[in-house]
Amino acid sequence: MASDDIWILGIHMTKFGKHPDKDTVDLAAEATRAALKDAGVTMKDMGILAAGNLMGGGGIGQMLQKQVGQTGIPVYNVANACATGATALRTAIMAVKAGEVKYGLAVGVEKLAGAGLLGAGGAAKKDGVTYEPSGRFGAVAPTDGRIGTQTMPGVFAQIGMEYGHKYGGTSFELFARISEKNHAHSTLNPLAAYTKKMSLDQIMNDVMIAYPNTRPMCSANCDGAAAAVVTNGETLKTLSPDQQRRAIKVSASILTTDPWQEACQVLPDVNTLTRNAATQAYEQAGVSPEDLDLVELHDCFATAELVHYDNLMLCEPGGAVDLFESGATWRDGRIPVNVSGGLESKGHPISATGIANIWEVCNHLRGEGGDRQIENAKVGLAHVIGLGSACGVHILEKAAA
Amino acid sequence: MSGQVPLVDYLVLGSDPHLIAHECTSCGARFFDRRNACANCENDEFTDVDIPTTGELRAFTIVSMAAPGIEVPFVASVVDCDGTSVRGNIINTPPDPDHVKLGMKVKLATYKVGTDDQGTEAIGFGFEPI
């Protein structure tokens, strides 16, 4: 192994779901202590802590230190929408890569159970008694719902519909069948928030949120945390054979934002920045999409999963419908996608998601996937996207030895 | 003061209601909101241009869950107005997939959003099938 390669030494995700008896710091501490134990190191070894949380009021990193070990190391509290976890991990990786520290710790945590509809905050102002233009659109009243929608289910519904308009072949039923796949996958994941298989009829006849996304086709708001310890090749060489065997190589760690495109500020363009991140990641890792044994991608809505098949280049441009129809993305297919159950059933505690999806891939690459193990998995990709926008792509590889 | 005001400042009322955009004088990028500089090329000069009032429906969703006070279901959409993408609701047609189709031709329409305590009406816009 090269001295400056980056390795995940230990990683953990908590059970996703409702944790009424635990606060945000409890969940972060649980993930952190388990990741340190998995790595065989302690807080005293860590040179940096990057901590992500959006809903807890700020300063999660320092609050966490007080429960797991106040060693005086620098803390970076990061916030990057749904890409927060991936951004925390990337922050720790950059510190190790720069040679400033031997070990970095990244944590993402969220308490989101029962949070309801997200994204409806685009209103310029409340309905007032006297109309006065305000904000950058000079609005005299709230615009969300009056000039399109900024709610997440509606935005991502349009993103899927736009793909259908461009290439054809999509339908309500097609998007529902993507959800059917992920809910079927979740039955093998005891850490998922929801582990029930759902029939196509059940999915299509459930509560409509934003056509064509019904409730089970939307990511599940829940509580959860995930944490990872990273180190470099030079340090890993000094560790035990068992630590070296279980270490997972980070072959690519990429973060992008959306470059300006016509329409990107009318409907968020989640495609260009994902494609850019994937292109850079494949180049950095020296692998191609055909080399991937599994993918965890950001299915915040069933409509989103379809477009990311294309954006991550798992198919030819315009070929996402055909790829899904071929069965390739089921767990017994050519390129299994979201064998964890995805955000639609595993759940989406926002800041934890970008590390939890990496935990899932690591589990398979270590051969520790239990009932849902993808046999002989050697290379995997984890993707997250947060609107605004930010996209994280990590490519992970099994240790050679 | 009674009379009418547009819901947003890029809606021009009058006998020929239409939208305007702030167009970058350097690269031609168009923005509906106030800008400090162009997101595409960093130029900081803009000129207002009229947006065509007809277009093609490029993406839509039928929203059934929304913030309190917003009547559901409604159709949110993106309309391609001859190369400029516009966000707006599809109005004056039933909000279901039998009446709203990708690729259909639509045109700008206005409607009353509400009235304030001075008697001023706020006028919003949407797109209706042609």
Short mmCIF file of C-alpha atoms in Angstrom, two decimals:
data_model
loop_
_atom_site.label_atom_id
_atom_site.label_comp_id
_atom_site.label_asym_id
_atom_site.label_seq_id
_atom_site.Cartn_x
_atom_site.Cartn_y
_atom_site.Cartn_z
CA MET A 1 0.00 0.00 0.00
CA ALA A 2 1.17 3.53 -0.74
CA SER A 3 2.04 5.68 2.28
CA ASP A 4 -0.45 8.39 1.39
CA ASP A 5 -3.39 6.13 0.54
CA ILE A 6 -6.44 6.78 2.69
CA TRP A 7 -8.04 3.92 4.61
CA ILE A 8 -11.19 3.53 6.65
CA LEU A 9 -9.95 1.75 9.77
CA GLY A 10 -13.21 1.58 11.66
CA ILE A 11 -16.81 2.48 10.91
CA HIS A 12 -20.23 2.11 12.51
CA MET A 13 -23.84 3.04 12.02
CA THR A 14 -26.48 2.93 14.73
CA LYS A 15 -29.89 1.40 14.22
CA PHE A 16 -31.94 3.91 12.21
CA GLY A 17 -35.45 4.61 13.40
CA LYS A 18 -37.13 6.20 16.40
CA HIS A 19 -34.88 6.74 19.43
CA PRO A 20 -37.10 8.69 21.84
CA ASP A 21 -34.86 7.73 24.78
CA LYS A 22 -31.66 9.06 23.20
CA ASP A 23 -30.65 12.63 22.37
CA THR A 24 -28.49 13.74 19.46
CA VAL A 25 -25.27 13.47 21.48
CA ASP A 26 -26.19 9.98 22.71
CA LEU A 27 -26.53 8.76 19.15
CA ALA A 28 -23.31 10.47 18.03
CA ALA A 29 -21.46 9.02 21.04
CA GLU A 30 -22.77 5.53 20.33
CA ALA A 31 -21.58 5.68 16.71
CA THR A 32 -18.25 7.26 17.67
CA ARG A 33 -17.33 4.80 20.41
CA ALA A 34 -18.30 1.85 18.22
CA ALA A 35 -16.29 3.17 15.27
CA LEU A 36 -13.23 3.69 17.51
CA LYS A 37 -13.61 0.15 18.87
CA ASP A 38 -14.03 -1.22 15.35
CA ALA A 39 -10.79 0.58 14.41
CA GLY A 40 -8.91 -0.57 17.51
CA VAL A 41 -7.95 2.98 18.49
CA THR A 42 -9.12 5.62 20.98
CA MET A 43 -9.93 9.33 21.01
CA LYS A 44 -6.32 9.92 22.17
CA ASP A 45 -5.15 8.74 18.73
CA MET A 46 -7.43 11.11 16.79
CA GLY A 47 -5.87 14.25 15.33
CA ILE A 48 -9.09 15.84 14.09
CA LEU A 49 -12.84 15.51 14.56
CA ALA A 50 -15.26 16.53 11.81
CA ALA A 51 -18.86 16.43 13.00
CA GLY A 52 -22.03 16.94 11.01
CA ASN A 53 -25.49 17.79 12.30
CA LEU A 54 -28.20 20.11 10.97
CA MET A 55 -31.12 20.09 13.40
CA GLY A 56 -29.40 20.01 16.79
CA GLY A 57 -28.61 23.69 17.21
CA GLY A 58 -24.88 23.77 16.41
CA GLY A 59 -21.60 22.77 18.03
CA ILE A 60 -22.21 19.03 17.89
CA GLY A 61 -18.47 18.26 17.71
CA GLN A 62 -17.62 19.86 21.07
CA MET A 63 -20.76 18.43 22.70
CA LEU A 64 -19.70 15.00 21.49
CA GLN A 65 -16.13 15.40 22.79
CA LYS A 66 -17.47 16.01 26.29
CA GLN A 67 -19.09 12.56 26.20
CA VAL A 68 -16.39 10.53 24.44
CA GLY A 69 -13.09 12.26 25.21
CA GLN A 70 -11.95 15.89 25.39
CA THR A 71 -8.44 15.67 24.00
CA GLY A 72 -8.10 19.22 22.71
CA ILE A 73 -7.98 18.31 19.02
CA PRO A 74 -9.42 20.65 16.39
CA VAL A 75 -13.13 20.21 15.73
CA TYR A 76 -14.76 21.11 12.43
CA ASN A 77 -18.54 21.37 12.69
CA VAL A 78 -19.82 20.90 9.16
CA ALA A 79 -23.19 21.52 7.54
CA ASN A 80 -23.82 20.73 3.89
CA ALA A 81 -27.47 19.71 3.59
CA CYS A 82 -27.93 16.00 2.86
CA ALA A 83 -24.24 15.75 1.94
CA THR A 84 -23.21 16.71 5.50
CA GLY A 85 -21.97 13.25 6.49
CA ALA A 86 -19.91 12.86 3.33
CA THR A 87 -18.53 16.36 3.88
CA ALA A 88 -17.48 15.50 7.45
CA LEU A 89 -15.73 12.37 6.19
CA ARG A 90 -14.05 14.29 3.40
CA THR A 91 -12.86 16.92 5.94
CA ALA A 92 -11.20 14.21 8.03
CA ILE A 93 -9.71 12.64 4.90
CA MET A 94 -8.24 15.98 3.76
CA ALA A 95 -6.49 16.46 7.12
CA VAL A 96 -4.97 12.97 6.92
CA LYS A 97 -4.11 13.43 3.24
CA ALA A 98 -2.40 16.73 4.02
CA GLY A 99 -0.16 14.92 6.48
CA GLU A 100 -1.26 17.04 9.43
CA VAL A 101 -2.72 14.10 11.37
CA LYS A 102 -2.39 10.31 11.38
CA TYR A 103 -5.98 9.60 12.28
CA GLY A 104 -9.19 11.49 11.61
CA LEU A 105 -12.69 10.92 12.98
CA ALA A 106 -15.87 11.83 11.12
CA VAL A 107 -19.35 11.68 12.64
CA GLY A 108 -22.80 12.45 11.29
CA VAL A 109 -25.93 12.45 13.43
CA GLU A 110 -29.56 13.55 13.20
CA LYS A 111 -32.74 13.37 15.22
CA LEU A 112 -35.44 13.59 12.59
CA ALA A 113 -38.20 11.15 13.56
CA GLY A 114 -41.56 12.83 13.02
CA ALA A 115 -40.06 15.88 11.29
CA GLY A 116 -42.63 15.87 8.48
CA LEU A 117 -42.31 17.72 5.22
CA LEU A 118 -38.90 19.27 4.55
CA GLY A 119 -38.04 22.11 2.23
CA ALA A 120 -41.14 24.28 2.47
CA GLY A 121 -39.07 27.18 3.76
CA GLY A 122 -38.77 29.12 0.52
CA ALA A 123 -41.44 31.67 1.38
CA ALA A 124 -40.34 35.28 1.07
CA LYS A 125 -42.51 36.35 3.98
CA LYS A 126 -45.76 35.52 5.69
CA ASP A 127 -49.07 36.78 4.39
CA GLY A 128 -49.04 40.36 5.64
CA VAL A 129 -51.71 42.91 6.24
CA THR A 130 -50.25 45.34 3.70
CA TYR A 131 -48.48 44.06 0.60
CA GLU A 132 -44.84 45.17 0.46
CA PRO A 133 -42.36 43.60 -1.95
CA SER A 134 -39.49 41.89 -0.14
CA GLY A 135 -36.67 39.49 -0.81
CA ARG A 136 -34.79 38.88 -4.02
CA PHE A 137 -37.99 38.16 -5.97
CA GLY A 138 -39.79 41.23 -4.64
CA ALA A 139 -42.57 38.95 -3.37
CA VAL A 140 -45.58 40.44 -1.56
CA ALA A 141 -46.73 37.05 -0.20
CA PRO A 142 -45.29 33.53 0.21
CA THR A 143 -44.45 32.00 -3.16
CA ASP A 144 -44.03 28.33 -2.28
CA GLY A 145 -47.06 26.49 -3.63
CA ARG A 146 -48.07 29.53 -5.67
CA ILE A 147 -45.08 29.57 -7.98
CA GLY A 148 -44.23 25.91 -8.17
CA THR A 149 -42.98 23.96 -5.19
CA GLN A 150 -39.80 23.93 -3.18
CA THR A 151 -40.78 20.97 -1.00
CA MET A 152 -38.39 18.06 -1.39
CA PRO A 153 -40.91 15.45 -2.62
CA GLY A 154 -42.17 17.87 -5.29
CA VAL A 155 -38.73 18.99 -6.43
CA PHE A 156 -37.46 15.43 -6.83
CA ALA A 157 -40.71 14.33 -8.45
CA GLN A 158 -40.12 16.93 -11.16
CA ILE A 159 -36.51 15.80 -11.55
CA GLY A 160 -37.74 12.28 -12.34
CA MET A 161 -40.48 13.59 -14.64
CA GLU A 162 -37.95 15.77 -16.46
CA TYR A 163 -35.85 12.67 -17.15
CA GLY A 164 -38.95 10.94 -18.48
CA HIS A 165 -39.71 13.89 -20.73
CA LYS A 166 -36.17 13.88 -22.09
CA TYR A 167 -35.78 10.15 -22.69
CA GLY A 168 -39.23 8.55 -22.38
CA GLY A 169 -40.13 5.25 -20.76
CA THR A 170 -41.01 6.47 -17.28
CA SER A 171 -44.37 6.07 -15.56
CA PHE A 172 -45.86 6.18 -12.08
CA GLU A 173 -45.60 2.41 -12.03
CA LEU A 174 -41.94 2.39 -13.05
CA PHE A 175 -40.99 4.74 -10.22
CA ALA A 176 -43.07 2.67 -7.79
CA ARG A 177 -41.23 -0.48 -8.86
CA ILE A 178 -37.91 1.16 -7.93
CA SER A 179 -39.36 1.68 -4.47
CA GLU A 180 -40.61 -1.93 -4.44
CA LYS A 181 -37.00 -3.04 -5.00
CA ASN A 182 -35.60 -0.99 -2.14
CA HIS A 183 -38.30 -2.04 0.29
CA ALA A 184 -37.64 -5.68 -0.67
CA HIS A 185 -33.91 -5.14 -0.03
CA SER A 186 -34.63 -3.65 3.41
CA THR A 187 -36.04 -6.92 4.72
CA LEU A 188 -32.44 -8.16 5.05
CA ASN A 189 -31.20 -5.07 6.93
CA PRO A 190 -31.90 -5.19 10.67
CA LEU A 191 -30.59 -1.62 11.09
CA ALA A 192 -33.13 -0.15 8.63
CA ALA A 193 -35.94 2.01 10.02
CA TYR A 194 -38.51 0.06 7.97
CA THR A 195 -37.94 -3.58 7.04
CA LYS A 196 -41.27 -4.53 5.51
CA LYS A 197 -41.58 -5.81 1.99
CA MET A 198 -44.22 -3.79 0.12
CA SER A 199 -46.17 -4.86 -2.94
CA LEU A 200 -46.45 -2.64 -5.99
CA ASP A 201 -50.16 -2.19 -5.22
CA GLN A 202 -49.43 -1.13 -1.66
CA ILE A 203 -46.84 1.40 -2.82
CA MET A 204 -48.99 2.88 -5.58
CA ASN A 205 -52.11 3.08 -3.40
CA ASP A 206 -50.40 4.58 -0.37
CA VAL A 207 -50.80 8.28 0.48
CA MET A 208 -49.79 10.48 -2.47
CA ILE A 209 -47.24 13.11 -1.41
CA ALA A 210 -46.16 14.62 -4.72
CA TYR A 211 -47.07 12.68 -7.86
CA PRO A 212 -45.52 10.34 -8.81
CA ASN A 213 -44.03 9.89 -5.31
CA THR A 214 -46.30 8.24 -2.74
CA ARG A 215 -45.23 8.06 0.92
CA PRO A 216 -43.20 4.81 0.71
CA MET A 217 -41.40 6.30 -2.32
CA CYS A 218 -40.06 9.12 -0.10
CA SER A 219 -37.07 8.91 2.21
CA ALA A 220 -38.04 8.12 5.76
CA ASN A 221 -37.35 10.80 8.38
CA CYS A 222 -35.73 9.03 11.34
CA ASP A 223 -33.02 9.21 13.99
CA GLY A 224 -29.55 7.80 13.54
CA ALA A 225 -25.81 8.32 13.54
CA ALA A 226 -22.74 6.98 11.79
CA ALA A 227 -19.03 7.49 12.37
CA ALA A 228 -15.76 6.53 10.68
CA VAL A 229 -12.06 6.55 11.58
CA VAL A 230 -9.65 7.19 8.72
CA THR A 231 -5.87 6.87 8.54
CA ASN A 232 -3.10 6.77 5.94
CA GLY A 233 -1.18 3.85 4.44
CA GLU A 234 1.99 4.66 6.34
CA THR A 235 0.17 4.39 9.67
CA LEU A 236 -1.83 1.33 8.66
CA LYS A 237 1.42 -0.55 7.95
CA THR A 238 2.31 -0.26 11.65
CA LEU A 239 -0.99 -1.79 12.79
CA SER A 240 -1.99 -5.42 13.40
CA PRO A 241 -2.65 -7.89 10.58
CA ASP A 242 -6.32 -7.94 11.56
CA GLN A 243 -6.61 -4.14 11.37
CA GLN A 244 -4.90 -4.23 7.96
CA ARG A 245 -7.15 -7.01 6.70
CA ARG A 246 -10.35 -5.22 7.66
CA ALA A 247 -9.25 -1.75 6.52
CA ILE A 248 -11.10 -0.44 3.46
CA LYS A 249 -9.28 1.69 0.93
CA VAL A 250 -10.81 5.03 0.01
CA SER A 251 -9.87 5.04 -3.67
CA ALA A 252 -11.72 8.26 -4.37
CA SER A 253 -13.19 10.98 -2.20
CA ILE A 254 -14.92 13.74 -4.16
CA LEU A 255 -17.15 16.65 -3.27
CA THR A 256 -18.74 18.91 -5.89
CA THR A 257 -21.27 21.71 -6.12
CA ASP A 258 -23.49 22.52 -9.07
CA PRO A 259 -21.93 24.59 -11.85
CA TRP A 260 -24.25 27.14 -13.41
CA GLN A 261 -26.65 25.71 -15.98
CA GLU A 262 -29.68 27.27 -17.61
CA ALA A 263 -32.68 26.40 -15.41
CA CYS A 264 -30.60 25.29 -12.41
CA GLN A 265 -32.13 28.00 -10.25
CA VAL A 266 -35.65 27.20 -11.47
CA LEU A 267 -35.46 23.45 -10.80
CA PRO A 268 -32.32 22.26 -8.98
CA ASP A 269 -30.00 20.47 -11.39
CA VAL A 270 -28.94 17.38 -9.43
CA ASN A 271 -27.54 15.79 -12.56
CA THR A 272 -24.52 17.87 -13.56
CA LEU A 273 -22.79 17.91 -10.16
CA THR A 274 -23.39 14.19 -9.66
CA ARG A 275 -22.00 13.37 -13.08
CA ASN A 276 -19.02 15.64 -12.41
CA ALA A 277 -18.38 13.98 -9.04
CA ALA A 278 -18.66 10.50 -10.56
CA THR A 279 -16.33 11.38 -13.44
CA GLN A 280 -13.70 12.69 -11.03
CA ALA A 281 -14.15 9.72 -8.68
CA TYR A 282 -13.72 7.09 -11.40
CA GLU A 283 -10.61 8.90 -12.62
CA GLN A 284 -9.13 9.28 -9.12
CA ALA A 285 -9.81 5.62 -8.28
CA GLY A 286 -8.78 4.28 -11.68
CA VAL A 287 -11.93 2.21 -11.88
CA SER A 288 -14.85 2.24 -14.28
CA PRO A 289 -18.56 1.82 -13.55
CA GLU A 290 -18.32 -1.78 -14.83
CA ASP A 291 -15.89 -2.57 -11.99
CA LEU A 292 -18.42 -1.76 -9.28
CA ASP A 293 -19.87 -4.64 -7.27
CA LEU A 294 -22.44 -2.52 -5.45
CA VAL A 295 -23.68 1.06 -5.25
CA GLU A 296 -25.40 2.95 -2.45
CA LEU A 297 -26.92 6.01 -4.09
CA HIS A 298 -29.05 8.85 -2.78
CA ASP A 299 -32.62 7.60 -3.34
CA CYS A 300 -34.18 10.40 -1.29
CA PHE A 301 -37.17 9.70 -3.56
CA ALA A 302 -37.84 6.87 -6.01
CA THR A 303 -37.73 9.42 -8.82
CA ALA A 304 -34.19 10.38 -7.79
CA GLU A 305 -32.81 6.84 -7.95
CA LEU A 306 -33.63 6.61 -11.64
CA VAL A 307 -31.74 9.74 -12.68
CA HIS A 308 -28.69 8.78 -10.62
CA TYR A 309 -28.31 5.47 -12.49
CA ASP A 310 -27.55 7.72 -15.42
CA ASN A 311 -25.57 10.38 -13.52
CA LEU A 312 -23.27 7.76 -11.97
CA MET A 313 -22.84 6.27 -15.45
CA LEU A 314 -24.17 2.84 -14.47
CA CYS A 315 -25.84 2.94 -17.91
CA GLU A 316 -25.47 4.77 -21.21
CA PRO A 317 -26.90 8.31 -21.26
CA GLY A 318 -30.69 7.95 -21.42
CA GLY A 319 -30.52 4.27 -20.48
CA ALA A 320 -31.69 4.38 -16.86
CA VAL A 321 -35.13 2.91 -17.56
CA ASP A 322 -33.64 0.03 -19.55
CA LEU A 323 -31.08 -0.59 -16.80
CA PHE A 324 -33.81 -0.88 -14.17
CA GLU A 325 -36.07 -2.95 -16.43
CA SER A 326 -33.20 -5.43 -16.95
CA GLY A 327 -33.22 -6.21 -13.24
CA ALA A 328 -29.57 -5.17 -12.96
CA THR A 329 -30.06 -3.02 -9.88
CA TRP A 330 -31.76 -5.69 -7.75
CA ARG A 331 -29.46 -7.37 -5.24
CA ASP A 332 -29.07 -10.42 -7.49
CA GLY A 333 -28.47 -8.28 -10.56
CA ARG A 334 -25.34 -7.13 -12.38
CA ILE A 335 -24.92 -3.91 -10.37
CA PRO A 336 -26.91 -4.06 -7.11
CA VAL A 337 -28.12 -0.61 -6.00
CA ASN A 338 -29.21 0.19 -2.45
CA VAL A 339 -29.06 -3.30 -0.99
CA SER A 340 -29.37 -1.57 2.40
CA GLY A 341 -32.97 -0.67 1.51
CA GLY A 342 -31.95 2.84 0.57
CA LEU A 343 -33.22 6.05 2.09
CA GLU A 344 -36.80 4.99 1.31
CA SER A 345 -36.70 2.18 3.88
CA LYS A 346 -33.36 2.28 5.73
CA GLY A 347 -34.20 5.91 6.49
CA HIS A 348 -32.55 9.30 6.09
CA PRO A 349 -31.27 10.95 9.28
CA ILE A 350 -29.79 13.66 7.09
CA SER A 351 -26.28 14.20 8.48
CA ALA A 352 -25.72 10.49 9.18
CA THR A 353 -26.62 9.36 5.66
CA GLY A 354 -23.30 10.26 3.98
CA ILE A 355 -21.35 8.02 6.37
CA ALA A 356 -24.00 5.32 6.79
CA ASN A 357 -23.96 4.56 3.06
CA ILE A 358 -20.18 4.13 3.29
CA TRP A 359 -20.64 1.81 6.27
CA GLU A 360 -22.95 -0.31 4.13
CA VAL A 361 -20.41 -0.61 1.33
CA CYS A 362 -17.55 -1.33 3.79
CA ASN A 363 -19.59 -4.10 5.37
CA HIS A 364 -19.85 -5.91 2.04
CA LEU A 365 -16.21 -5.31 1.11
CA ARG A 366 -15.17 -6.78 4.48
CA GLY A 367 -17.40 -9.80 3.86
CA GLU A 368 -19.37 -8.92 6.99
CA GLY A 369 -22.70 -8.21 5.27
CA GLY A 370 -24.51 -11.15 6.91
CA ASP A 371 -27.75 -12.18 5.20
CA ARG A 372 -27.50 -9.40 2.64
CA GLN A 373 -23.80 -9.90 1.76
CA ILE A 374 -23.06 -9.30 -1.92
CA GLU A 375 -20.71 -12.18 -2.62
CA ASN A 376 -17.09 -11.38 -3.49
CA ALA A 377 -17.67 -7.63 -3.42
CA LYS A 378 -14.37 -5.87 -4.02
CA VAL A 379 -15.29 -2.35 -5.20
CA GLY A 380 -18.24 -0.18 -4.21
CA LEU A 381 -19.48 3.37 -4.62
CA ALA A 382 -21.38 5.59 -2.18
CA HIS A 383 -23.20 8.73 -3.34
CA VAL A 384 -25.09 11.49 -1.57
CA ILE A 385 -26.56 14.75 -2.74
CA GLY A 386 -27.81 17.69 -0.75
CA LEU A 387 -29.89 20.37 -2.40
CA GLY A 388 -28.34 23.72 -2.74
CA SER A 389 -26.35 21.76 -3.95
CA ALA A 390 -23.51 19.49 -2.81
CA CYS A 391 -22.62 16.01 -4.01
CA GLY A 392 -20.29 13.50 -2.37
CA VAL A 393 -18.99 10.40 -4.13
CA HIS A 394 -16.66 7.91 -2.48
CA ILE A 395 -15.23 4.80 -4.14
CA LEU A 396 -14.14 2.09 -1.74
CA GLU A 397 -12.00 -1.00 -2.28
CA LYS A 398 -11.31 -4.15 -0.32
CA ALA A 399 -7.77 -4.51 1.07
CA ALA A 400 -5.56 -6.39 -1.41
CA ALA A 401 -4.19 -8.87 1.12
CA MET B 1 -54.09 52.60 -1.98
CA SER B 2 -56.23 50.19 -3.90
CA GLY B 3 -55.28 48.57 -7.17
CA GLN B 4 -53.11 45.62 -8.07
CA VAL B 5 -49.56 44.52 -7.32
CA PRO B 6 -47.75 41.53 -8.80
CA LEU B 7 -47.01 38.63 -6.44
CA VAL B 8 -43.37 38.89 -7.53
CA ASP B 9 -41.51 41.75 -9.17
CA TYR B 10 -40.70 39.79 -12.34
CA LEU B 11 -44.39 39.61 -13.26
CA VAL B 12 -45.45 42.64 -15.30
CA LEU B 13 -49.20 43.34 -15.10
CA GLY B 14 -51.31 45.44 -17.48
CA SER B 15 -53.01 44.64 -20.75
CA ASP B 16 -50.33 42.17 -21.75
CA PRO B 17 -49.16 40.34 -18.59
CA HIS B 18 -45.74 38.77 -18.99
CA LEU B 19 -42.59 37.84 -17.11
CA ILE B 20 -39.26 39.60 -17.29
CA ALA B 21 -35.79 38.28 -16.48
CA HIS B 22 -32.55 40.01 -15.63
CA GLU B 23 -30.25 39.03 -18.48
CA CYS B 24 -26.48 39.17 -18.10
CA THR B 25 -25.14 41.65 -20.66
CA SER B 26 -22.03 39.54 -21.10
CA CYS B 27 -23.10 35.89 -21.38
CA GLY B 28 -26.89 36.12 -21.67
CA ALA B 29 -27.67 34.05 -18.58
CA ARG B 30 -31.13 34.88 -17.26
CA PHE B 31 -32.24 35.27 -13.64
CA PHE B 32 -35.63 36.04 -12.14
CA ASP B 33 -34.26 37.18 -8.80
CA ARG B 34 -31.99 40.09 -7.88
CA ARG B 35 -28.34 39.24 -8.48
CA ASN B 36 -25.07 40.67 -7.19
CA ALA B 37 -23.17 39.25 -10.14
CA CYS B 38 -23.73 36.65 -12.82
CA ALA B 39 -23.44 33.08 -11.50
CA ASN B 40 -22.11 31.99 -14.87
CA CYS B 41 -19.53 34.64 -15.81
CA GLU B 42 -19.15 37.09 -12.86
CA ASN B 43 -20.24 40.12 -14.90
CA ASP B 44 -22.35 42.51 -12.83
CA GLU B 45 -24.45 44.23 -15.48
CA PHE B 46 -27.94 43.04 -16.34
CA THR B 47 -30.70 44.19 -18.62
CA ASP B 48 -34.37 43.28 -18.35
CA VAL B 49 -35.80 41.12 -21.13
CA ASP B 50 -39.35 39.95 -21.80
CA ILE B 51 -39.99 36.21 -21.54
CA PRO B 52 -42.31 34.60 -24.12
CA THR B 53 -45.75 33.90 -22.64
CA THR B 54 -46.10 30.49 -24.25
CA GLY B 55 -44.03 27.40 -23.68
CA GLU B 56 -43.81 23.64 -23.32
CA LEU B 57 -44.30 21.68 -20.10
CA ARG B 58 -40.96 20.07 -19.31
CA ALA B 59 -41.53 18.69 -15.81
CA PHE B 60 -44.37 18.63 -13.32
CA THR B 61 -45.55 17.14 -10.07
CA ILE B 62 -48.97 17.08 -8.45
CA VAL B 63 -48.40 18.21 -4.89
CA SER B 64 -50.76 16.66 -2.34
CA MET B 65 -48.86 17.62 0.83
CA ALA B 66 -47.83 21.24 1.33
CA ALA B 67 -47.29 23.89 3.94
CA PRO B 68 -50.38 25.05 5.88
CA GLY B 69 -52.44 27.56 3.90
CA ILE B 70 -51.56 26.16 0.49
CA GLU B 71 -54.51 24.56 -1.25
CA VAL B 72 -53.81 21.02 -2.48
CA PRO B 73 -53.63 19.30 -4.82
CA PHE B 74 -51.88 21.69 -7.17
CA VAL B 75 -49.60 21.17 -10.13
CA ALA B 76 -46.06 22.57 -9.82
CA SER B 77 -44.07 22.65 -13.00
CA VAL B 78 -41.18 23.83 -15.09
CA VAL B 79 -42.11 25.38 -18.42
CA ASP B 80 -39.66 25.88 -21.25
CA CYS B 81 -40.51 29.30 -22.69
CA ASP B 82 -38.49 29.24 -25.89
CA GLY B 83 -35.23 28.41 -24.14
CA THR B 84 -35.87 30.09 -20.80
CA SER B 85 -37.00 27.78 -18.01
CA VAL B 86 -39.76 29.15 -15.79
CA ARG B 87 -41.13 27.78 -12.53
CA GLY B 88 -44.88 28.05 -12.12
CA ASN B 89 -48.08 26.18 -11.38
CA ILE B 90 -50.30 24.68 -14.05
CA ILE B 91 -53.70 26.30 -13.50
CA ASN B 92 -57.20 26.38 -14.99
CA THR B 93 -57.17 22.62 -15.62
CA PRO B 94 -57.89 19.66 -13.32
CA PRO B 95 -54.76 18.66 -11.34
CA ASP B 96 -54.45 15.07 -12.52
CA PRO B 97 -52.20 13.15 -14.94
CA ASP B 98 -55.04 12.85 -17.48
CA HIS B 99 -55.14 16.61 -17.94
CA VAL B 100 -51.51 17.50 -17.35
CA LYS B 101 -49.06 15.91 -19.78
CA LEU B 102 -45.34 16.32 -20.32
CA GLY B 103 -44.66 18.20 -23.53
CA MET B 104 -48.04 19.92 -23.67
CA LYS B 105 -48.20 23.55 -24.83
CA VAL B 106 -49.15 26.12 -22.24
CA LYS B 107 -49.54 29.87 -21.93
CA LEU B 108 -49.18 32.37 -19.11
CA ALA B 109 -52.33 33.23 -17.15
CA THR B 110 -52.84 35.44 -14.12
CA TYR B 111 -55.13 35.12 -11.12
CA LYS B 112 -55.88 36.92 -7.87
CA VAL B 113 -53.83 35.61 -4.94
CA GLY B 114 -55.44 37.77 -2.25
CA THR B 115 -56.32 41.25 -1.04
CA ASP B 116 -54.57 43.22 1.70
CA ASP B 117 -56.15 45.56 4.27
CA GLN B 118 -55.69 48.52 1.92
CA GLY B 119 -57.81 46.80 -0.72
CA THR B 120 -54.80 46.06 -2.92
CA GLU B 121 -55.01 42.83 -4.89
CA ALA B 122 -51.96 40.62 -5.30
CA ILE B 123 -51.88 39.05 -8.76
CA GLY B 124 -50.02 35.80 -9.31
CA PHE B 125 -49.30 33.83 -12.46
CA GLY B 126 -49.43 30.28 -13.67
CA PHE B 127 -49.62 28.46 -16.97
CA GLU B 128 -52.74 27.00 -18.56
CA PRO B 129 -53.06 24.50 -21.41
CA ILE B 130 -53.46 26.03 -24.85
#
